[in-house]
CSV table of C-alpha atoms (C1' of nucleotides) in Angstrom, one decimal:
chain,number,residue,atom,x,y,z
A,1,UNK,CA,-19.8,-16.4,-11.7
A,2,UNK,CA,-16.5,-17.5,-12.5
A,3,UNK,CA,-15.5,-16.6,-15.5
A,4,UNK,CA,-14.2,-13.2,-14.5
A,5,UNK,CA,-10.9,-14.2,-13.4
A,6,UNK,CA,-7.7,-14.8,-14.6
A,7,UNK,CA,-4.8,-16.4,-13.5
A,8,UNK,CA,-1.0,-16.1,-13.5
A,9,UNK,CA,2.5,-17.3,-12.3
A,10,UNK,CA,4.4,-14.5,-11.6
A,11,UNK,CA,8.2,-15.2,-11.6
A,12,UNK,CA,9.6,-12.6,-9.7
A,13,UNK,CA,7.4,-12.7,-6.5
A,14,UNK,CA,7.2,-16.7,-6.6
A,15,UNK,CA,4.1,-17.0,-5.9
A,16,UNK,CA,0.4,-16.8,-8.3
A,17,UNK,CA,-1.7,-13.8,-8.4
A,18,UNK,CA,-5.6,-13.3,-9.2
A,19,UNK,CA,-7.3,-10.5,-11.4
A,20,UNK,CA,-10.7,-10.2,-10.4
A,21,UNK,CA,-12.9,-8.5,-12.8
A,22,UNK,CA,-16.1,-6.3,-13.2
A,23,UNK,CA,-16.5,-4.1,-15.9
A,24,UNK,CA,-13.2,-2.8,-15.1
A,25,UNK,CA,-10.2,-4.9,-14.0
A,26,UNK,CA,-11.8,-4.3,-10.1
A,27,UNK,CA,-8.9,-6.5,-7.8
A,28,UNK,CA,-5.7,-8.3,-7.8
A,29,UNK,CA,-5.1,-11.2,-5.0
A,30,UNK,CA,-1.5,-12.8,-4.3
A,31,UNK,CA,-1.6,-16.3,-3.8
A,32,UNK,CA,1.3,-18.7,-1.6
A,33,UNK,CA,-0.3,-22.2,-2.4
A,34,UNK,CA,1.8,-25.0,-2.7
A,35,UNK,CA,-0.5,-27.0,-5.0
A,36,UNK,CA,0.0,-25.6,-8.4
A,37,UNK,CA,-3.0,-23.7,-10.1
A,38,UNK,CA,-4.5,-23.6,-13.5
A,39,UNK,CA,-3.7,-20.4,-15.2
A,40,UNK,CA,-5.8,-18.3,-17.2
A,41,UNK,CA,-5.5,-15.6,-19.6
A,42,UNK,CA,-8.5,-14.0,-20.6
A,43,UNK,CA,-8.7,-10.5,-20.0
A,44,UNK,CA,-5.6,-7.2,-22.1
A,45,UNK,CA,-5.0,-6.7,-18.0
A,46,UNK,CA,-3.3,-9.8,-17.2
A,47,UNK,CA,-1.4,-10.0,-20.3
A,48,UNK,CA,-0.2,-6.3,-19.3
A,49,UNK,CA,1.1,-7.7,-16.0
A,50,UNK,CA,2.8,-10.6,-17.0
A,51,UNK,CA,4.4,-8.3,-19.3
A,52,UNK,CA,5.3,-6.1,-16.9
A,53,UNK,CA,6.7,-9.4,-14.1
A,54,UNK,CA,9.2,-10.2,-17.1
A,55,UNK,CA,9.8,-6.5,-16.9
A,56,UNK,CA,8.9,-5.7,-20.6
A,57,UNK,CA,5.7,-3.1,-19.5
A,58,UNK,CA,6.5,-0.3,-17.1
A,59,UNK,CA,2.4,0.8,-17.0
A,60,UNK,CA,-0.9,-0.1,-17.5
A,61,UNK,CA,-2.9,1.4,-20.0
A,62,UNK,CA,-6.4,-0.5,-18.5
A,63,UNK,CA,-8.3,1.1,-16.5
A,64,UNK,CA,-9.2,0.0,-12.9
A,65,UNK,CA,-12.7,-0.1,-11.2
A,66,UNK,CA,-12.5,1.9,-7.4
A,67,UNK,CA,-15.5,3.3,-7.7
A,68,UNK,CA,-16.6,1.9,-4.5
A,69,UNK,CA,-13.8,3.6,-2.5
A,70,UNK,CA,-14.1,6.4,0.1
A,71,UNK,CA,-13.4,9.8,-2.0
A,72,UNK,CA,-10.3,10.5,-0.3
A,73,UNK,CA,-9.3,6.8,-0.9
A,74,UNK,CA,-9.7,7.3,-4.4
A,75,UNK,CA,-8.0,10.6,-4.5
A,76,UNK,CA,-4.7,8.7,-3.0
A,77,UNK,CA,-5.0,5.9,-5.3
A,78,UNK,CA,-5.6,8.3,-8.4
A,79,UNK,CA,-3.0,10.6,-7.2
A,80,UNK,CA,-0.3,7.4,-7.1
A,81,UNK,CA,-0.8,6.0,-10.0
A,82,UNK,CA,1.4,9.1,-11.5
A,83,UNK,CA,4.3,7.4,-10.1
A,84,UNK,CA,6.5,5.9,-12.6
A,85,UNK,CA,8.3,2.9,-12.7
A,86,UNK,CA,11.2,2.9,-10.4
A,87,UNK,CA,10.3,5.7,-8.7
A,88,UNK,CA,9.2,5.9,-5.0
A,89,UNK,CA,7.6,8.2,-2.9
A,90,UNK,CA,6.9,8.4,0.8
A,91,UNK,CA,3.3,8.5,2.7
A,92,UNK,CA,4.1,11.9,4.0
A,93,UNK,CA,4.7,12.5,0.4
A,94,UNK,CA,2.0,11.6,-1.6
A,95,UNK,CA,0.1,13.0,1.7
A,96,UNK,CA,1.2,16.5,0.5
A,97,UNK,CA,0.8,15.8,-3.1
A,98,UNK,CA,-3.0,15.5,-2.7
A,99,UNK,CA,-2.6,18.8,-0.7
A,100,UNK,CA,-3.1,16.7,2.6
A,101,UNK,CA,-0.8,15.9,5.8
A,102,UNK,CA,-2.5,12.8,6.9
A,103,UNK,CA,0.1,10.4,6.2
A,104,UNK,CA,-0.9,7.5,8.5
A,105,UNK,CA,-4.5,8.2,6.3
A,106,UNK,CA,-3.0,7.7,3.4
A,107,UNK,CA,-1.7,4.2,4.6
A,108,UNK,CA,-4.9,3.6,5.4
A,109,UNK,CA,-6.1,4.3,2.3
A,110,UNK,CA,-3.0,1.6,0.4
A,111,UNK,CA,-4.0,-0.8,2.6
A,112,UNK,CA,-7.2,-0.9,1.4
A,113,UNK,CA,-6.3,-1.0,-2.0
A,114,UNK,CA,-7.9,-3.4,-4.2
A,115,UNK,CA,-5.4,-4.0,-7.0
A,116,UNK,CA,-2.0,-3.5,-5.8
A,117,UNK,CA,0.6,-3.4,-8.8
A,118,UNK,CA,-1.2,-2.0,-11.5
A,119,UNK,CA,-2.1,1.1,-8.5
A,120,UNK,CA,1.4,0.4,-7.4
A,121,UNK,CA,1.5,0.8,-4.2
A,122,UNK,CA,4.9,-1.0,-3.2
A,123,UNK,CA,6.4,2.2,-4.7
A,124,UNK,CA,5.4,4.1,-1.7
A,125,UNK,CA,7.8,3.6,1.6
A,126,UNK,CA,8.0,5.1,5.0
A,127,UNK,CA,11.1,7.3,5.1
A,128,UNK,CA,12.9,5.4,7.2
A,129,UNK,CA,12.4,1.8,6.0
A,130,UNK,CA,10.5,0.2,4.0
A,131,UNK,CA,7.4,0.4,5.3
A,132,UNK,CA,4.7,-2.3,4.9
A,133,UNK,CA,1.9,-4.4,2.6
A,134,UNK,CA,-0.8,-5.8,2.1
A,135,UNK,CA,0.4,-8.3,0.4
A,136,UNK,CA,3.5,-8.8,2.6
A,137,UNK,CA,6.4,-7.0,2.6
A,138,UNK,CA,8.4,-10.5,1.4
A,139,UNK,CA,6.0,-9.0,-1.7
A,140,UNK,CA,6.7,-5.4,-1.8
A,141,UNK,CA,10.4,-6.0,-1.9
A,142,UNK,CA,10.1,-8.0,-4.5
A,143,UNK,CA,8.8,-5.4,-6.6
A,144,UNK,CA,10.5,-3.1,-5.9
A,145,UNK,CA,14.0,-5.1,-6.5
A,146,UNK,CA,11.8,-5.7,-10.3
A,147,UNK,CA,11.8,-2.3,-11.1
A,148,UNK,CA,15.5,-1.7,-9.8
A,149,UNK,CA,15.0,-0.1,-6.5
A,150,UNK,CA,17.0,-1.7,-3.7
B,1,DA,C1',-17.9,8.3,19.7
B,2,DG,C1',-14.1,5.4,20.0
B,3,DC,C1',-10.1,2.6,17.5
B,4,DA,C1',-6.6,1.3,15.0
B,5,DG,C1',-4.0,1.9,10.7
B,6,DG,C1',1.2,-0.2,5.2
B,7,DT,C1',3.6,6.9,9.4
B,8,DT,C1',6.3,10.4,10.9
B,9,DT,C1',9.4,13.1,14.6
B,10,DA,C1',11.1,14.0,19.1
B,11,DG,C1',12.9,12.4,23.3
B,12,DC,C1',15.4,10.0,26.8
B,13,DG,C1',18.4,6.3,28.2
C,1,DC,C1',22.1,4.5,17.6
C,2,DG,C1',17.8,2.3,19.3
C,3,DC,C1',13.2,2.1,21.5
C,4,DT,C1',8.9,4.5,22.9
C,5,DA,C1',5.7,7.3,23.1
C,6,DA,C1',2.2,11.1,21.4
C,7,DA,C1',0.3,13.0,17.3
C,8,DC,C1',-1.9,13.5,12.5
C,9,DC,C1',-6.2,12.6,9.9
C,10,DT,C1',-9.7,9.1,8.3
C,11,DG,C1',-13.0,4.9,7.1
C,12,DC,C1',-15.1,1.3,9.9
C,13,DT,C1',-17.8,-0.7,14.0
DNA sequence: AGCAGGTTTAGCG
DNA sequence: CGCTAAACCTGCT
Protein backbone atom coordinates (compact mmCIF):
# COMPACT_ATOMS: atom_id res chain seq x y z
CA UNK A 1 0.00 0.00 0.00
CA UNK A 2 2.94 2.34 -0.10
CA UNK A 3 3.09 2.77 -3.83
CA UNK A 4 0.61 5.61 -3.89
CA UNK A 5 2.67 8.39 -2.38
CA UNK A 6 5.17 10.82 -3.83
CA UNK A 7 7.64 13.02 -2.01
CA UNK A 8 9.38 16.13 -3.28
CA UNK A 9 11.35 18.90 -1.64
CA UNK A 10 9.82 22.35 -1.89
CA UNK A 11 12.59 24.94 -2.05
CA UNK A 12 10.38 27.96 -1.33
CA UNK A 13 8.96 26.32 1.78
CA UNK A 14 12.16 24.73 2.97
CA UNK A 15 10.39 21.47 3.71
CA UNK A 16 9.28 18.27 2.05
CA UNK A 17 5.84 17.72 0.60
CA UNK A 18 4.16 14.37 0.56
CA UNK A 19 1.36 13.60 -1.88
CA UNK A 20 -1.06 10.74 -1.49
CA UNK A 21 -3.10 9.28 -4.31
CA UNK A 22 -6.19 7.15 -4.47
CA UNK A 23 -8.08 7.28 -7.70
CA UNK A 24 -7.21 10.98 -7.69
CA UNK A 25 -4.94 13.18 -5.70
CA UNK A 26 -6.36 12.84 -2.21
CA UNK A 27 -4.03 14.56 0.22
CA UNK A 28 -0.97 16.76 0.55
CA UNK A 29 1.08 17.09 3.70
CA UNK A 30 4.04 19.18 4.73
CA UNK A 31 6.94 17.36 6.30
CA UNK A 32 9.29 19.45 8.36
CA UNK A 33 11.95 16.86 8.88
CA UNK A 34 15.62 17.48 9.44
CA UNK A 35 16.58 14.24 7.83
CA UNK A 36 16.73 14.17 4.09
CA UNK A 37 14.04 12.01 2.62
CA UNK A 38 14.05 10.03 -0.55
CA UNK A 39 12.22 11.91 -3.25
CA UNK A 40 9.84 10.17 -5.57
CA UNK A 41 7.87 11.28 -8.59
CA UNK A 42 5.35 8.99 -10.18
CA UNK A 43 2.20 11.03 -10.73
CA UNK A 44 1.44 13.95 -13.01
CA UNK A 45 0.26 16.18 -10.21
CA UNK A 46 3.61 15.80 -8.50
CA UNK A 47 5.35 17.33 -11.48
CA UNK A 48 2.79 20.09 -11.62
CA UNK A 49 3.42 20.87 -8.01
CA UNK A 50 7.14 20.95 -8.56
CA UNK A 51 6.70 23.38 -11.43
CA UNK A 52 4.51 25.49 -9.21
CA UNK A 53 7.25 25.71 -6.60
CA UNK A 54 9.74 26.82 -9.19
CA UNK A 55 7.33 29.51 -10.33
CA UNK A 56 6.71 28.03 -13.77
CA UNK A 57 3.18 26.86 -13.24
CA UNK A 58 0.29 28.92 -12.05
CA UNK A 59 -2.65 26.58 -12.07
CA UNK A 60 -3.26 22.90 -11.67
CA UNK A 61 -5.05 20.71 -14.14
CA UNK A 62 -5.30 17.68 -11.92
CA UNK A 63 -8.51 16.67 -10.22
CA UNK A 64 -8.74 16.13 -6.52
CA UNK A 65 -10.65 13.67 -4.42
CA UNK A 66 -12.78 15.47 -1.86
CA UNK A 67 -15.70 13.09 -1.96
CA UNK A 68 -15.31 12.18 1.69
CA UNK A 69 -16.01 15.70 2.86
CA UNK A 70 -19.30 17.31 3.75
CA UNK A 71 -21.31 19.14 1.13
CA UNK A 72 -20.62 22.54 2.60
CA UNK A 73 -16.90 21.88 2.72
CA UNK A 74 -16.88 20.67 -0.87
CA UNK A 75 -18.69 23.82 -1.88
CA UNK A 76 -16.10 25.98 -0.17
CA UNK A 77 -13.15 24.12 -1.68
CA UNK A 78 -14.77 24.10 -5.09
CA UNK A 79 -15.31 27.84 -5.04
CA UNK A 80 -11.81 28.35 -3.72
CA UNK A 81 -10.28 26.67 -6.75
CA UNK A 82 -11.61 29.53 -8.85
CA UNK A 83 -9.36 32.03 -7.10
CA UNK A 84 -6.56 32.75 -9.52
CA UNK A 85 -2.84 32.76 -8.95
CA UNK A 86 -1.69 35.87 -7.13
CA UNK A 87 -5.15 36.80 -5.89
CA UNK A 88 -6.43 36.66 -2.36
CA UNK A 89 -9.85 36.65 -0.76
CA UNK A 90 -11.07 37.03 2.79
CA UNK A 91 -12.90 34.37 4.75
CA UNK A 92 -16.07 36.40 4.67
CA UNK A 93 -15.63 37.14 0.98
CA UNK A 94 -15.38 33.47 0.18
CA UNK A 95 -18.44 32.78 2.30
CA UNK A 96 -20.36 35.35 0.29
CA UNK A 97 -19.41 33.66 -2.95
CA UNK A 98 -21.20 30.52 -1.98
CA UNK A 99 -24.19 32.48 -0.78
CA UNK A 100 -23.53 32.30 2.92
CA UNK A 101 -22.33 34.48 5.75
CA UNK A 102 -20.68 31.61 7.52
CA UNK A 103 -17.15 32.94 7.46
CA UNK A 104 -16.36 31.09 10.60
CA UNK A 105 -17.54 27.85 9.11
CA UNK A 106 -15.44 28.60 6.06
CA UNK A 107 -12.39 28.69 8.28
CA UNK A 108 -13.41 25.33 9.60
CA UNK A 109 -13.86 23.96 6.11
CA UNK A 110 -10.44 25.18 5.07
CA UNK A 111 -8.90 23.69 8.17
CA UNK A 112 -10.17 20.30 7.07
CA UNK A 113 -8.91 20.78 3.53
CA UNK A 114 -6.85 17.66 2.80
CA UNK A 115 -5.15 19.18 -0.22
CA UNK A 116 -3.49 22.53 0.39
CA UNK A 117 -1.83 24.37 -2.53
CA UNK A 118 -3.79 22.60 -5.26
CA UNK A 119 -6.86 23.82 -3.44
CA UNK A 120 -5.34 27.23 -2.70
CA UNK A 121 -6.41 27.68 0.88
CA UNK A 122 -3.34 29.87 1.42
CA UNK A 123 -5.00 32.57 -0.69
CA UNK A 124 -7.67 33.00 1.92
CA UNK A 125 -6.61 35.67 4.40
CA UNK A 126 -8.21 37.36 7.37
CA UNK A 127 -9.47 40.90 6.98
CA UNK A 128 -6.86 42.37 9.29
CA UNK A 129 -3.87 40.12 9.01
CA UNK A 130 -2.84 36.94 7.33
CA UNK A 131 -5.14 34.52 9.13
CA UNK A 132 -4.26 30.98 10.05
CA UNK A 133 -3.07 27.90 8.24
CA UNK A 134 -3.19 24.18 8.88
CA UNK A 135 0.36 23.56 7.81
CA UNK A 136 1.63 26.52 9.82
CA UNK A 137 1.37 30.22 9.20
CA UNK A 138 5.02 30.40 8.15
CA UNK A 139 4.26 28.07 5.27
CA UNK A 140 1.29 30.19 4.30
CA UNK A 141 3.41 33.32 4.18
CA UNK A 142 5.99 31.67 1.97
CA UNK A 143 3.33 30.48 -0.42
CA UNK A 144 1.92 33.99 -0.66
CA UNK A 145 5.37 35.38 -1.27
CA UNK A 146 5.89 32.84 -4.01
CA UNK A 147 2.79 34.22 -5.71
CA UNK A 148 4.01 37.76 -5.33
CA UNK A 149 1.74 38.81 -2.49
CA UNK A 150 3.07 40.62 0.52
C1' DA B 1 -27.03 18.86 22.64
C1' DG B 2 -22.81 21.05 23.37
C1' DC B 3 -18.31 22.79 22.02
C1' DA B 4 -14.69 24.71 19.30
C1' DG B 5 -12.76 26.67 15.09
C1' DG B 6 -7.47 29.05 9.95
C1' DT B 7 -13.13 35.04 11.81
C1' DT B 8 -15.34 39.40 12.44
C1' DT B 9 -16.97 43.56 14.36
C1' DA B 10 -18.10 46.50 17.98
C1' DG B 11 -17.02 48.60 22.27
C1' DC B 12 -13.97 50.13 26.11
C1' DG B 13 -9.74 51.68 28.28
C1' DC C 1 -4.64 52.18 18.82
C1' DG C 2 -4.68 47.62 21.12
C1' DC C 3 -7.44 44.26 23.58
C1' DT C 4 -11.62 41.72 25.11
C1' DA C 5 -16.06 39.83 24.22
C1' DA C 6 -19.97 38.25 21.77
C1' DA C 7 -22.04 36.57 17.44
C1' DC C 8 -22.33 33.84 12.96
C1' DC C 9 -22.54 28.73 10.97
C1' DT C 10 -20.93 24.10 10.52
C1' DG C 11 -18.89 19.63 11.74
C1' DC C 12 -17.52 16.41 15.42
C1' DT C 13 -18.13 13.97 20.06
